[in-house]
Short mmCIF file of C-alpha atoms in Angstrom, two decimals:
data_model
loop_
_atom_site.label_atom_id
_atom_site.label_comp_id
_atom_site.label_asym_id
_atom_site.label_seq_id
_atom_site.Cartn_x
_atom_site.Cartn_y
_atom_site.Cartn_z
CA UNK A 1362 16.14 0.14 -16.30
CA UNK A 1363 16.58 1.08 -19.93
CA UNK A 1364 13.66 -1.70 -20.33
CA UNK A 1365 11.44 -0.24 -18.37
CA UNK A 1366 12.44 3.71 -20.02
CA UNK A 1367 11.55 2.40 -23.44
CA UNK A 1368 8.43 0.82 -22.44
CA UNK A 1369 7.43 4.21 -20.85
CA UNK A 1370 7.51 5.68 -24.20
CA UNK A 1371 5.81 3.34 -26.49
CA UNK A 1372 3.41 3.94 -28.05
CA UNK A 1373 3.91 8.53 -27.55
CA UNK A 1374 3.39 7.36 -23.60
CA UNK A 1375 4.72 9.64 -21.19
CA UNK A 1376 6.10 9.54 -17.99
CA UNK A 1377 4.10 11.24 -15.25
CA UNK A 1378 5.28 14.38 -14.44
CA UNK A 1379 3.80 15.31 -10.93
CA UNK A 1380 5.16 18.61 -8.63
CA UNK A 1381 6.61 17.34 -6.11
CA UNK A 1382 7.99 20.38 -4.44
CA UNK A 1383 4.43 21.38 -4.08
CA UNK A 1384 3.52 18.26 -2.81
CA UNK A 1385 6.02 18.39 -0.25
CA UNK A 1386 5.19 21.95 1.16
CA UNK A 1387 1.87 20.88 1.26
CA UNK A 1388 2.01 17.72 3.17
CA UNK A 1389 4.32 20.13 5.57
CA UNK A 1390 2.30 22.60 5.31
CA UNK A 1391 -0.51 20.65 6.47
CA UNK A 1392 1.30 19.26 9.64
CA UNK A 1393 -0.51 21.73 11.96
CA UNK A 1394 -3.88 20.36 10.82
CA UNK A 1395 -4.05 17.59 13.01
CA UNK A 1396 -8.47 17.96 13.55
CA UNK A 1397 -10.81 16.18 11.13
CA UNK A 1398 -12.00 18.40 8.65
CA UNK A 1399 -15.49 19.11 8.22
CA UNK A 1400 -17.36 17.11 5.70
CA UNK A 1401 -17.98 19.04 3.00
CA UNK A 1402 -22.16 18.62 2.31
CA UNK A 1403 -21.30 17.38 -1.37
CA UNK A 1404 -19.48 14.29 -0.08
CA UNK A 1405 -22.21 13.16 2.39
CA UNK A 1406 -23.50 10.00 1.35
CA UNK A 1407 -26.60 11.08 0.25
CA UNK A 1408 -25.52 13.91 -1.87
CA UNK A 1409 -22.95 12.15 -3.64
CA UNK A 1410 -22.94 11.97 -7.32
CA UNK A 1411 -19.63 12.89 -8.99
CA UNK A 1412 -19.72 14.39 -12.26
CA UNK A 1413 -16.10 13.39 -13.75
CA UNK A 1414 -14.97 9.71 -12.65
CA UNK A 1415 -11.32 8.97 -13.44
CA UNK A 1416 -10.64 5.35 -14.22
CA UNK A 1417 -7.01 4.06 -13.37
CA UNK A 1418 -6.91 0.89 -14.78
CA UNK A 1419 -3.84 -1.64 -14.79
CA UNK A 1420 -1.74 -2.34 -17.86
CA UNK A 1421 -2.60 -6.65 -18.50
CA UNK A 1422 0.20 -8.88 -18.67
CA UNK A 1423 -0.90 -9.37 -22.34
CA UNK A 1424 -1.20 -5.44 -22.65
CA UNK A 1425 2.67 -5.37 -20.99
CA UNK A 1426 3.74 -7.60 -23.54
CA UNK A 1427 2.46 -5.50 -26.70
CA UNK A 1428 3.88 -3.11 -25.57
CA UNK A 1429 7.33 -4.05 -25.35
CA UNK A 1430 7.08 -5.95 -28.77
CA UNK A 1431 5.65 -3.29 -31.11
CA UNK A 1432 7.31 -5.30 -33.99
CA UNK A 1433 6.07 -8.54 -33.35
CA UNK A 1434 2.88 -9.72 -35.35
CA UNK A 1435 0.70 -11.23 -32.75
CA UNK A 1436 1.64 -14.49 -34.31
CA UNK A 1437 5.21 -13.52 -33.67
CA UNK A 1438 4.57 -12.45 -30.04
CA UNK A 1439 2.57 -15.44 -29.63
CA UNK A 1440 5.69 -17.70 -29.89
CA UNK A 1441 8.17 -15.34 -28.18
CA UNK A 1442 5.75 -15.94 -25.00
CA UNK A 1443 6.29 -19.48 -25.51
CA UNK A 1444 9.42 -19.69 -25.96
CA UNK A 1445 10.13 -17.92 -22.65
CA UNK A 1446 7.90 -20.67 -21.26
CA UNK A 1447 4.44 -18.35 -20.58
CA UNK A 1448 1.12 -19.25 -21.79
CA UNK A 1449 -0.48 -17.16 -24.33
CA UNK A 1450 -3.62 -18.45 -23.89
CA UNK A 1451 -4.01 -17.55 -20.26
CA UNK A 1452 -2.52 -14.41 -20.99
CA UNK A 1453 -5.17 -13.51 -23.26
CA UNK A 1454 -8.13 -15.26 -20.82
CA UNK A 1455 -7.04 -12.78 -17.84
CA UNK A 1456 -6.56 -9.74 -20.27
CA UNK A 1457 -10.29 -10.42 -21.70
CA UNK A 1458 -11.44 -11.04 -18.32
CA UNK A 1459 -10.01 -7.70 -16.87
CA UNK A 1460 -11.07 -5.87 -19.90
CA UNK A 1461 -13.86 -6.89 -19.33
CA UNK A 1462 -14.64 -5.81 -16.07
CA UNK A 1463 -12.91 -2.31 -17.07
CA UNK A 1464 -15.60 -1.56 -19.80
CA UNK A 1465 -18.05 -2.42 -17.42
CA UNK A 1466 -17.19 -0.41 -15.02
CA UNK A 1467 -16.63 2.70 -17.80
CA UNK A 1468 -20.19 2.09 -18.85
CA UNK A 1469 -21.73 2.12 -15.76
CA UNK A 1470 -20.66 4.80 -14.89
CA UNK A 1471 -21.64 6.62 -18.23
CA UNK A 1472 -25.04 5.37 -18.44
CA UNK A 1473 -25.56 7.47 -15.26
CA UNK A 1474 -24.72 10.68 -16.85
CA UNK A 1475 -21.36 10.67 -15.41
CA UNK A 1476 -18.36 11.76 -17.83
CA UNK A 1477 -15.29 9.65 -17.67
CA UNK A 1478 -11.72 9.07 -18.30
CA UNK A 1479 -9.99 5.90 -18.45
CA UNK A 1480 -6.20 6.28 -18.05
CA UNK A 1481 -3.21 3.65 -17.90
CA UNK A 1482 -0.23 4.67 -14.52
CA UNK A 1483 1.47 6.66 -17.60
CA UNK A 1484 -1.13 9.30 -17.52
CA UNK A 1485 -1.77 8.48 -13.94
CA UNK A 1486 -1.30 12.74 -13.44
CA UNK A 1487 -1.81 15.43 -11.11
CA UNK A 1488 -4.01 17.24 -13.80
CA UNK A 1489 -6.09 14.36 -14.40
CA UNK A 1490 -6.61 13.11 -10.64
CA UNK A 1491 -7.85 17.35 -9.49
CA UNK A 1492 -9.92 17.01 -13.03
CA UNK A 1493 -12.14 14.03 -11.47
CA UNK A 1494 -14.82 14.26 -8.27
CA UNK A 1495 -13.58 10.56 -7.91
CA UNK A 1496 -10.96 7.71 -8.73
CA UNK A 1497 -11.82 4.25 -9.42
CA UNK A 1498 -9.37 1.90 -9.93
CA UNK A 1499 -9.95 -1.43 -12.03
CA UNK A 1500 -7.48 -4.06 -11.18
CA UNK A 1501 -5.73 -5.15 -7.99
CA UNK A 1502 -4.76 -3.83 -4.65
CA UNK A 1503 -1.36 -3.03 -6.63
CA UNK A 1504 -3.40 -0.12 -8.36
CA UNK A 1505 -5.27 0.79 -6.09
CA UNK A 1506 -2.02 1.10 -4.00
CA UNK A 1507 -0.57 3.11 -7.10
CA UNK A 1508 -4.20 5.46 -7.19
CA UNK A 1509 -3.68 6.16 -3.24
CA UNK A 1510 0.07 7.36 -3.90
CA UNK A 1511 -1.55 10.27 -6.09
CA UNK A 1512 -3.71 11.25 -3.44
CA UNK A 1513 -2.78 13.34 -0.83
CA UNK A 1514 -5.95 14.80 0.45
CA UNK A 1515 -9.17 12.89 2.57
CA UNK A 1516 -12.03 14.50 -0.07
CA UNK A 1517 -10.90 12.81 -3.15
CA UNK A 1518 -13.09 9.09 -3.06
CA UNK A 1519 -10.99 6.18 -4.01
CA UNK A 1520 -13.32 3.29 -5.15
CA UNK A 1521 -11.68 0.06 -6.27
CA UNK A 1522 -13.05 -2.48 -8.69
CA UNK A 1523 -11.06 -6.38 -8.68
CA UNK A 1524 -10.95 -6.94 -11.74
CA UNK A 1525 -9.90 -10.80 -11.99
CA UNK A 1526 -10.85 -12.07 -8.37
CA UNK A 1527 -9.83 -15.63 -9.73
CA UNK A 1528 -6.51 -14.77 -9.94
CA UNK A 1529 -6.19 -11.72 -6.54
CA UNK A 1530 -8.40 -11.42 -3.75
CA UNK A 1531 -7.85 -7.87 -4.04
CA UNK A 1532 -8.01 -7.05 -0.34
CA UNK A 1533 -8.26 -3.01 -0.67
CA UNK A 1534 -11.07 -3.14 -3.67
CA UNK A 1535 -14.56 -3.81 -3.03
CA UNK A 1536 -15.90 -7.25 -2.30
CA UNK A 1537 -15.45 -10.10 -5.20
CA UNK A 1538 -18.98 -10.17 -5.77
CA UNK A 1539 -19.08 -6.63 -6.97
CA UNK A 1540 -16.25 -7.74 -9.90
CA UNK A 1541 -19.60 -9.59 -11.51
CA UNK A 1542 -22.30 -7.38 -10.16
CA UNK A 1543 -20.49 -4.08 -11.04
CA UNK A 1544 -24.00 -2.23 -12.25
CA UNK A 1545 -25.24 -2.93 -8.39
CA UNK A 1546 -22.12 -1.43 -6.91
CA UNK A 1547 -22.57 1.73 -8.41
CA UNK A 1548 -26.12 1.77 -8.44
CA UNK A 1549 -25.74 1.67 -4.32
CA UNK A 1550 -22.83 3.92 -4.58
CA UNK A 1551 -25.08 7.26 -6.33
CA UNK A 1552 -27.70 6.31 -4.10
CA UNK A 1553 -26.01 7.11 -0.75
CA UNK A 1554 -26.17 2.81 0.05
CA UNK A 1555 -22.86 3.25 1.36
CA UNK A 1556 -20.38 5.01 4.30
CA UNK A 1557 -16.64 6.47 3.90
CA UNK A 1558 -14.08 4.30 5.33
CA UNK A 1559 -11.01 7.07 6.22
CA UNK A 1560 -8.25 4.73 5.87
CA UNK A 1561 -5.61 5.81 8.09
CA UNK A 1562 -1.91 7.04 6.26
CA UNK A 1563 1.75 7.08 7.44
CA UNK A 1564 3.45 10.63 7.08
CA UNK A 1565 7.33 10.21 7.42
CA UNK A 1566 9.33 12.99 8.04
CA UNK A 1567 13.17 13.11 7.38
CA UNK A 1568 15.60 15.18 9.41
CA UNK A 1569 19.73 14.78 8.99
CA UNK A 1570 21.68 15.18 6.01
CA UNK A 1571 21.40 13.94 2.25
CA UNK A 1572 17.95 13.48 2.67
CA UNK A 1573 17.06 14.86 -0.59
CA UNK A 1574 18.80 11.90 -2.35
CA UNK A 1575 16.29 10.44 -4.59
CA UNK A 1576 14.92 7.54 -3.73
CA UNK A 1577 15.08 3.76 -5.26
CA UNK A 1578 12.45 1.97 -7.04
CA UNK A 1579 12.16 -1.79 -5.68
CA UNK A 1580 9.55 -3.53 -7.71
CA UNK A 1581 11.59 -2.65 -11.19
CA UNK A 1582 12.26 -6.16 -12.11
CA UNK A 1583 8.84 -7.12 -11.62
CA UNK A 1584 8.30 -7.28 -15.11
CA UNK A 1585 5.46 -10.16 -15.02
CA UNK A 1586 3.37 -7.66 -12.68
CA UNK A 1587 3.85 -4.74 -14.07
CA UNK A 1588 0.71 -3.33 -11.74
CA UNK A 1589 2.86 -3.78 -8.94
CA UNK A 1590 5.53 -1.60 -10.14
CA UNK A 1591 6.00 2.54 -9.81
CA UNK A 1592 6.95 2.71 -13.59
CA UNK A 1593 6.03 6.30 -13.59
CA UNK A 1594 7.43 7.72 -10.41
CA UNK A 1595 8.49 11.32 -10.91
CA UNK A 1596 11.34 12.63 -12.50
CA UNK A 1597 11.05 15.14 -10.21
CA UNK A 1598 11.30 12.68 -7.20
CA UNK A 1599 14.43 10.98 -8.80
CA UNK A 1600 16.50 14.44 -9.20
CA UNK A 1601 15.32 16.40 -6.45
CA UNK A 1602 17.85 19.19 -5.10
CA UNK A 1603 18.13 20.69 -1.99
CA UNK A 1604 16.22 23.61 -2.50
CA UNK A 1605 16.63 26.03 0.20
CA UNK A 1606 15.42 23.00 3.26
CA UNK A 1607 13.14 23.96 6.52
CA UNK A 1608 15.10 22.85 8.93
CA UNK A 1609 14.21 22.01 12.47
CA UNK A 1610 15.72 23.92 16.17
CA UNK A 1611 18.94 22.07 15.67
CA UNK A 1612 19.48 23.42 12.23
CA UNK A 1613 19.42 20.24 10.49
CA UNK A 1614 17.42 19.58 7.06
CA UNK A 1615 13.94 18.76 7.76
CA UNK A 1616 12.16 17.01 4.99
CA UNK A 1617 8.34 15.71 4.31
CA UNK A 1618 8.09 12.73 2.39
CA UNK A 1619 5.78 13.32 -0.77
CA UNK A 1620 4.40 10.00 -0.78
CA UNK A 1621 2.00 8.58 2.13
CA UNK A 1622 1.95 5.12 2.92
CA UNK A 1623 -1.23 3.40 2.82
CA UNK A 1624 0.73 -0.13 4.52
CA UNK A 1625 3.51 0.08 6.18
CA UNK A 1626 6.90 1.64 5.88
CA UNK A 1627 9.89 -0.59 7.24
CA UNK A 1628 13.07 0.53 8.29
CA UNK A 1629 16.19 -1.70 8.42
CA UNK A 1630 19.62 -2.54 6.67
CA UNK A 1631 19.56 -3.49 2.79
CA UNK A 1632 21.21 -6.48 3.68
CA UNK A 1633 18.87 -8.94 5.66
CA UNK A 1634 21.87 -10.80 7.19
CA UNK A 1635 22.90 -7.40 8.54
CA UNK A 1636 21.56 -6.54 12.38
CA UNK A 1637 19.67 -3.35 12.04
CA UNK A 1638 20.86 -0.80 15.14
CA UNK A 1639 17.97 1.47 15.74
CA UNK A 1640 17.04 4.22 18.32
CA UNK A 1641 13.43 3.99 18.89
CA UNK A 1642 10.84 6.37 20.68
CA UNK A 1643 6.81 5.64 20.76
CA UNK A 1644 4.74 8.31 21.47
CA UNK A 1645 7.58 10.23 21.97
CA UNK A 1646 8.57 8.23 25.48
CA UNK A 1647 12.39 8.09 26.39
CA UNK A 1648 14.12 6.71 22.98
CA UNK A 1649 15.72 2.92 23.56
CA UNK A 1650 18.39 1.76 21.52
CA UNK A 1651 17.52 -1.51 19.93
CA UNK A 1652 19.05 -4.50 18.05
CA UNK A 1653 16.86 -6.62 15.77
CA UNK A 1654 15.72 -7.02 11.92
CA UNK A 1655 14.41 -4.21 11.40
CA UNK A 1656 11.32 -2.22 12.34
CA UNK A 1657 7.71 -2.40 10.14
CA UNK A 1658 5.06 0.27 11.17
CA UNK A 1659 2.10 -0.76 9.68
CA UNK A 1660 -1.16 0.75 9.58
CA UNK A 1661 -5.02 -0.94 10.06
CA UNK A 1662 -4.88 -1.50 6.28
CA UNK A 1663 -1.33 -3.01 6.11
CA UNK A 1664 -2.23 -5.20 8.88
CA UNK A 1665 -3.68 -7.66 6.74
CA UNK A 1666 -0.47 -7.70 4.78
CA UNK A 1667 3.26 -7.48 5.78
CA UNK A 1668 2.80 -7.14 9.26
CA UNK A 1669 0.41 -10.02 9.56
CA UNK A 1670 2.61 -12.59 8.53
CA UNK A 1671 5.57 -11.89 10.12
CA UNK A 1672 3.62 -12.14 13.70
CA UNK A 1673 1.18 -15.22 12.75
CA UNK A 1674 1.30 -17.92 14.24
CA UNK A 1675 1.09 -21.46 12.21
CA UNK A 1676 -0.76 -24.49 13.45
CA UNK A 1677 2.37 -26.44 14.38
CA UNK A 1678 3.61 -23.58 16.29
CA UNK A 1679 0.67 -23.45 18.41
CA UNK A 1680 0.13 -27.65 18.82
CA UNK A 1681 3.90 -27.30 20.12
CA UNK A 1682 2.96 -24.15 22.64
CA UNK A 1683 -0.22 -26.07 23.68
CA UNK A 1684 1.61 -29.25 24.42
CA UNK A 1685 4.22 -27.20 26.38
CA UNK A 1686 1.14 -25.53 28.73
CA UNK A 1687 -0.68 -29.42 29.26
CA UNK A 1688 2.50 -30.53 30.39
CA UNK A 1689 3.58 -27.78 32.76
CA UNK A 1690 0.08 -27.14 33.97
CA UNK A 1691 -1.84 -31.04 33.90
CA UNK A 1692 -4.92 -29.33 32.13
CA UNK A 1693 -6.48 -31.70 29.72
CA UNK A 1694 -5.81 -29.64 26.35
CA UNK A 1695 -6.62 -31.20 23.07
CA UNK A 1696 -3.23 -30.46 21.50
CA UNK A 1697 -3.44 -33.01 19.33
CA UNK A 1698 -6.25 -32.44 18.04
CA UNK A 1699 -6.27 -30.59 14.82
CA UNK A 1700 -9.39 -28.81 14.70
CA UNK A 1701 -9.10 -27.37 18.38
CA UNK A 1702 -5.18 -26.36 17.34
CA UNK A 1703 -6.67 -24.98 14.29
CA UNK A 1704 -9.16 -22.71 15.57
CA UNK A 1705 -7.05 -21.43 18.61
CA UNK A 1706 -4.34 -20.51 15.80
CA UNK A 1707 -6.97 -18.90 14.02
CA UNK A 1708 -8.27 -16.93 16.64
CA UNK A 1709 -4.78 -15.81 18.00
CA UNK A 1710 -4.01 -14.68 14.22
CA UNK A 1711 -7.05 -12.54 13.97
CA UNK A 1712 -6.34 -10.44 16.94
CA UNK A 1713 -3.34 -9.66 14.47
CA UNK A 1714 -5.62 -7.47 12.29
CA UNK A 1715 -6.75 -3.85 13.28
CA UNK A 1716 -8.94 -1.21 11.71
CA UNK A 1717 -8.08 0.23 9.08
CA UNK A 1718 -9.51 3.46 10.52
CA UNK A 1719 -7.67 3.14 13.28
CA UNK A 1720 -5.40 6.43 14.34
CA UNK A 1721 -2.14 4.73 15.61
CA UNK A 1722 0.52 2.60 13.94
CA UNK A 1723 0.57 -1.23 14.43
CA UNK A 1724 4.83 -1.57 15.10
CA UNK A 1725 6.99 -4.80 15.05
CA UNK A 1726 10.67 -5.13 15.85
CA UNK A 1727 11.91 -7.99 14.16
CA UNK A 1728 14.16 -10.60 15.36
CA UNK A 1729 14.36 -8.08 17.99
CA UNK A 1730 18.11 -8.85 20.47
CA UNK A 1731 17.63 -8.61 23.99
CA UNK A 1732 21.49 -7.37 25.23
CA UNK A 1733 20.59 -5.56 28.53
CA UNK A 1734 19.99 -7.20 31.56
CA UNK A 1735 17.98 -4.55 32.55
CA UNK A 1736 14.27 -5.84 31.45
CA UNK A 1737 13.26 -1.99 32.15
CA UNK A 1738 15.57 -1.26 28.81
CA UNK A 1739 13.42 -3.51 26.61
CA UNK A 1740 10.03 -3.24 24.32
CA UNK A 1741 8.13 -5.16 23.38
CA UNK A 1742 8.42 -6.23 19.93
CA UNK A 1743 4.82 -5.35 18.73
CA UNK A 1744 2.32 -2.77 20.14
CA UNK A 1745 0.55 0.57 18.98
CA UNK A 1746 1.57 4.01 18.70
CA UNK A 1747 -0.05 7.18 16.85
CA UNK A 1748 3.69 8.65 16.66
CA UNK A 1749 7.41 6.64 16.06
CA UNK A 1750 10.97 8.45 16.15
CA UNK A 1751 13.26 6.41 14.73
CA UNK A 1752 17.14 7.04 14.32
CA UNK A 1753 19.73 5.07 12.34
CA UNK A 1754 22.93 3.73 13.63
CA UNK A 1755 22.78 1.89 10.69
CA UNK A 1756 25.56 1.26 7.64
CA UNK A 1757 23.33 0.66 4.62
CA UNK A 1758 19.61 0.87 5.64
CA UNK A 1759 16.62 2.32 3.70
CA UNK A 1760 13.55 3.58 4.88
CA UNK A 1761 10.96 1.92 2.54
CA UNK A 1762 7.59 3.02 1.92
CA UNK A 1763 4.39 0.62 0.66
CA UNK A 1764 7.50 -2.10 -0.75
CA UNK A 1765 7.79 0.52 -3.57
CA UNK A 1766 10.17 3.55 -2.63
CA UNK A 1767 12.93 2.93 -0.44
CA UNK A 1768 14.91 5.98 0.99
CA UNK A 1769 18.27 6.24 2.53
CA UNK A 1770 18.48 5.93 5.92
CA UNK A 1771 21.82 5.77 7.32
CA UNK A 1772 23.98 6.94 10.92
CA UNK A 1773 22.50 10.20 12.11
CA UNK A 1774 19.30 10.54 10.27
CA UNK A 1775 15.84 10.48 11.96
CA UNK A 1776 12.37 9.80 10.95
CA UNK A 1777 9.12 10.71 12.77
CA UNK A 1778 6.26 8.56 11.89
CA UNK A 1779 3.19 9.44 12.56
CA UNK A 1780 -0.54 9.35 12.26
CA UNK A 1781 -2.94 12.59 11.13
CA UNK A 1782 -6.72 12.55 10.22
CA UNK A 1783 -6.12 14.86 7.36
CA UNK A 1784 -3.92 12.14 5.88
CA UNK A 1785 -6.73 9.76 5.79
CA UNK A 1786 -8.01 8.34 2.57
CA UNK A 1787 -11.28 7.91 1.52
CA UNK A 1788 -13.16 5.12 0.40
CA UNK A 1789 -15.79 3.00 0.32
CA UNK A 1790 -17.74 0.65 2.25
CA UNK A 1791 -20.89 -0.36 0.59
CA UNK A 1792 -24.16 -0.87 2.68
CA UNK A 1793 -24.71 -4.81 3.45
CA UNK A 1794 -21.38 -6.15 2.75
CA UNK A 1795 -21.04 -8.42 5.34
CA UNK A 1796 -18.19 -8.09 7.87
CA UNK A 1797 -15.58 -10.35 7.63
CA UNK A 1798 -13.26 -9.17 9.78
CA UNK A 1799 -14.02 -8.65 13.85
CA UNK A 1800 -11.47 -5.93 14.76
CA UNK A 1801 -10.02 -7.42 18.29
CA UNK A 1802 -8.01 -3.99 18.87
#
């Protein structure tokens, strides 16, 4: 942790320093908005041409590096990197080639008249994001992820730009073909070539006590990925007091999280081994108690992630289901026969992925324990709902937002999860990007 503190202030960086007392009242203040707003005209398609672009880009490997070793000549830094067994070489190749693409991309943009400001996560602030008309992000989905954590209302654009598809597919940026064509991206972009894709959010809400605690960073020891780590989370967030609390009829605290999660929040026990012990309501139905793993509430966007491989299916697991049905029925299935097993696995696996627009959560109950006898006492461990209530009969459990934040979330407390339209963030689909995805749900 002291790492990480020093590398924050290199170089007269700063932490970002964000208010998140304000951002909680107005995520709660914003619960009784649950329409669509209506489109402003500036942000129709074909009136949209922002005049300040803010440019998020990710701090390189190589970048990382420097950073930490402001006394090392690069000759010097060259063979510390070896010596820890990484390859300079590479380093530099994938910091040139994401440069790269970040100049690019700054160009562009100012070659259209368009001012712009490129900014590392340090200065990733709430000055600088209300300053722009739009973000664009130039790395991986791990920025982008960090860009969407800073935005907490449906008309700021988020527009992201993979800046080394050889190494990330980047699933949340635009297509890979864009990374080499960026001048045609943004030439369809100011030209109304495109339509907003409202990617659905996660509010959580908190009631019980010690809710306030700050919460834990998880990706800190991610040091060779430093993209994929909330560096700069808030002072604020880490030593927030109770301040006064709403509470809610039963006079217990009542607390909106400041932070909206873009794919998935899990709840469960810190320790894996440990049975999470869960009371769970859907749509606010009678609440069942449940024994399992842990629960993931995804949404359309996270179901390509998290979600998605924890319910796949793999090809041996379906020739094995396949051989099961031709035995107990006689039908003459090709079970053995790879391509067939193949494409039903595929098939089954892409019903796994939903919209990203879609209003509802996607839920799974891992490892879910079936105690009662009573079938009418279970769930099923994966379905839809707009709204979850979860409470804890847990020891040691967190309530973990994005794989980045993780709360605590022990006996007593509750969470309601839900879905709103005015949580939705905005970005882009460009005009004849083929589809690669058929939504099944």
């Amino acid at each position: 942790m002291n790492l990480l503190k020093n590398i924050v202030n290199l170089g007269g960086l700063r932490p970002r320093r964000t208010g998140i007392c304000a951002r909680e009242r107005s995520l709660y203040g914003s619960q009784r908005a649950m329409g669509t707003a209506t489109e402003p005209a500036h942000l129709e398609p074909a009136n949209f041409r922002p005049q300040k672009v803010l440019i998020l880009t990710k701090l390189s490997r190589y970048e990382f590096e420097k950073r930490r070793h402001p006394e090392l000549t690069e000759r010097q830094l060259e063979r510390c990197l070896r010596n820890r067994g990484s390859d300079y070489n590479m380093l530099l190749y994938h910091h040139y080639i994401h440069k790269g693409v970040e100049n690019t991309v700054n160009s562009v943009f100012r070659a259209a008249g368009i001012e712009t400001k490129v900014v590392y996560r340090f200065d990733y602030s709430d000055p600088n994001i209300e300053w722009a008309d739009a973000i664009v992000t130039t790395g991986g989905d791990g920025t982008f992820l960090l860009a969407a954590s800073g935005v907490l209302e449906r008309n700021i654009p988020l527009i992201g730009f993979n800046s080394d598809p050889m190494r990330s597919k980047g699933q949340l940026c635009l297509p890979q073909k864009y990374s080499v064509d960026v001048k045609e991206a943004i030439d369809k972009l100011l030209k109304g070539k495109f339509r907003w894709t409202f990617r659905s959010r996660i509010r959580v809400t908190l009631i019980g006590e010690n809710i306030f605690r700050p919460p834990v960073e998880l990706h800190d020891q991610q040091l060779l990925h430093p993209e994929y780590r909330y560096l700069d989370m808030d002072l604020q967030l880490r030593t927030l007091k109770e301040n006064t609390p709403a509470t809610d009829e039963s006079g217990l605290a009542r607390r909106v999280l400041p932070v909206l999660a873009l794919n998935e929040v899990f709840i469960g026990e810190c320790v894996s081994a440990r049975v999470s012990y869960l009371e769970l309501s859907f749509d606010h139905n009678k609440g069942i108690k449940q024994k399992c793993s842990g629960l993931i509430a995804s949404t359309g966007t996270g179901s390509t992630s998290w979600t998605y491989n924890v319910n796949k299916l793999t090809e041996q697991n379906m020739e094995e289901i396949l051989t099961i049905v031709k035995e107990e029925t006689g039908f003459p299935i090709r079970d053995t026969d790879p391509l067939f097993v193949q494409k039903i696995t595929n098939k089954f696996n892409e019903m796994l992925i939903t919209n990203p627009e879609e209003p509802r959560m996607v839920y799974t109950i891992r490892d879910q324990l079936v105690s009662s006898p009573m079938r009418s006492e279970c769930v099923k461990p994966r379905g839809f709902a707009r709204s979850i209530g979860v409470k804890s009969r847990c020891f040691d459990a967190s309530l973990v937002i994005d794989g980045g934040l993780s709360f605590p979330f022990n006996d007593g407390t509750r969470a309601l999860l839900e879905i709103h339209d005015v949580d939705a963030l905005r970005t882009v689909t460009l005009h004849e990007d083929p589809t690669e995805v058929s939504f099944k749900h």
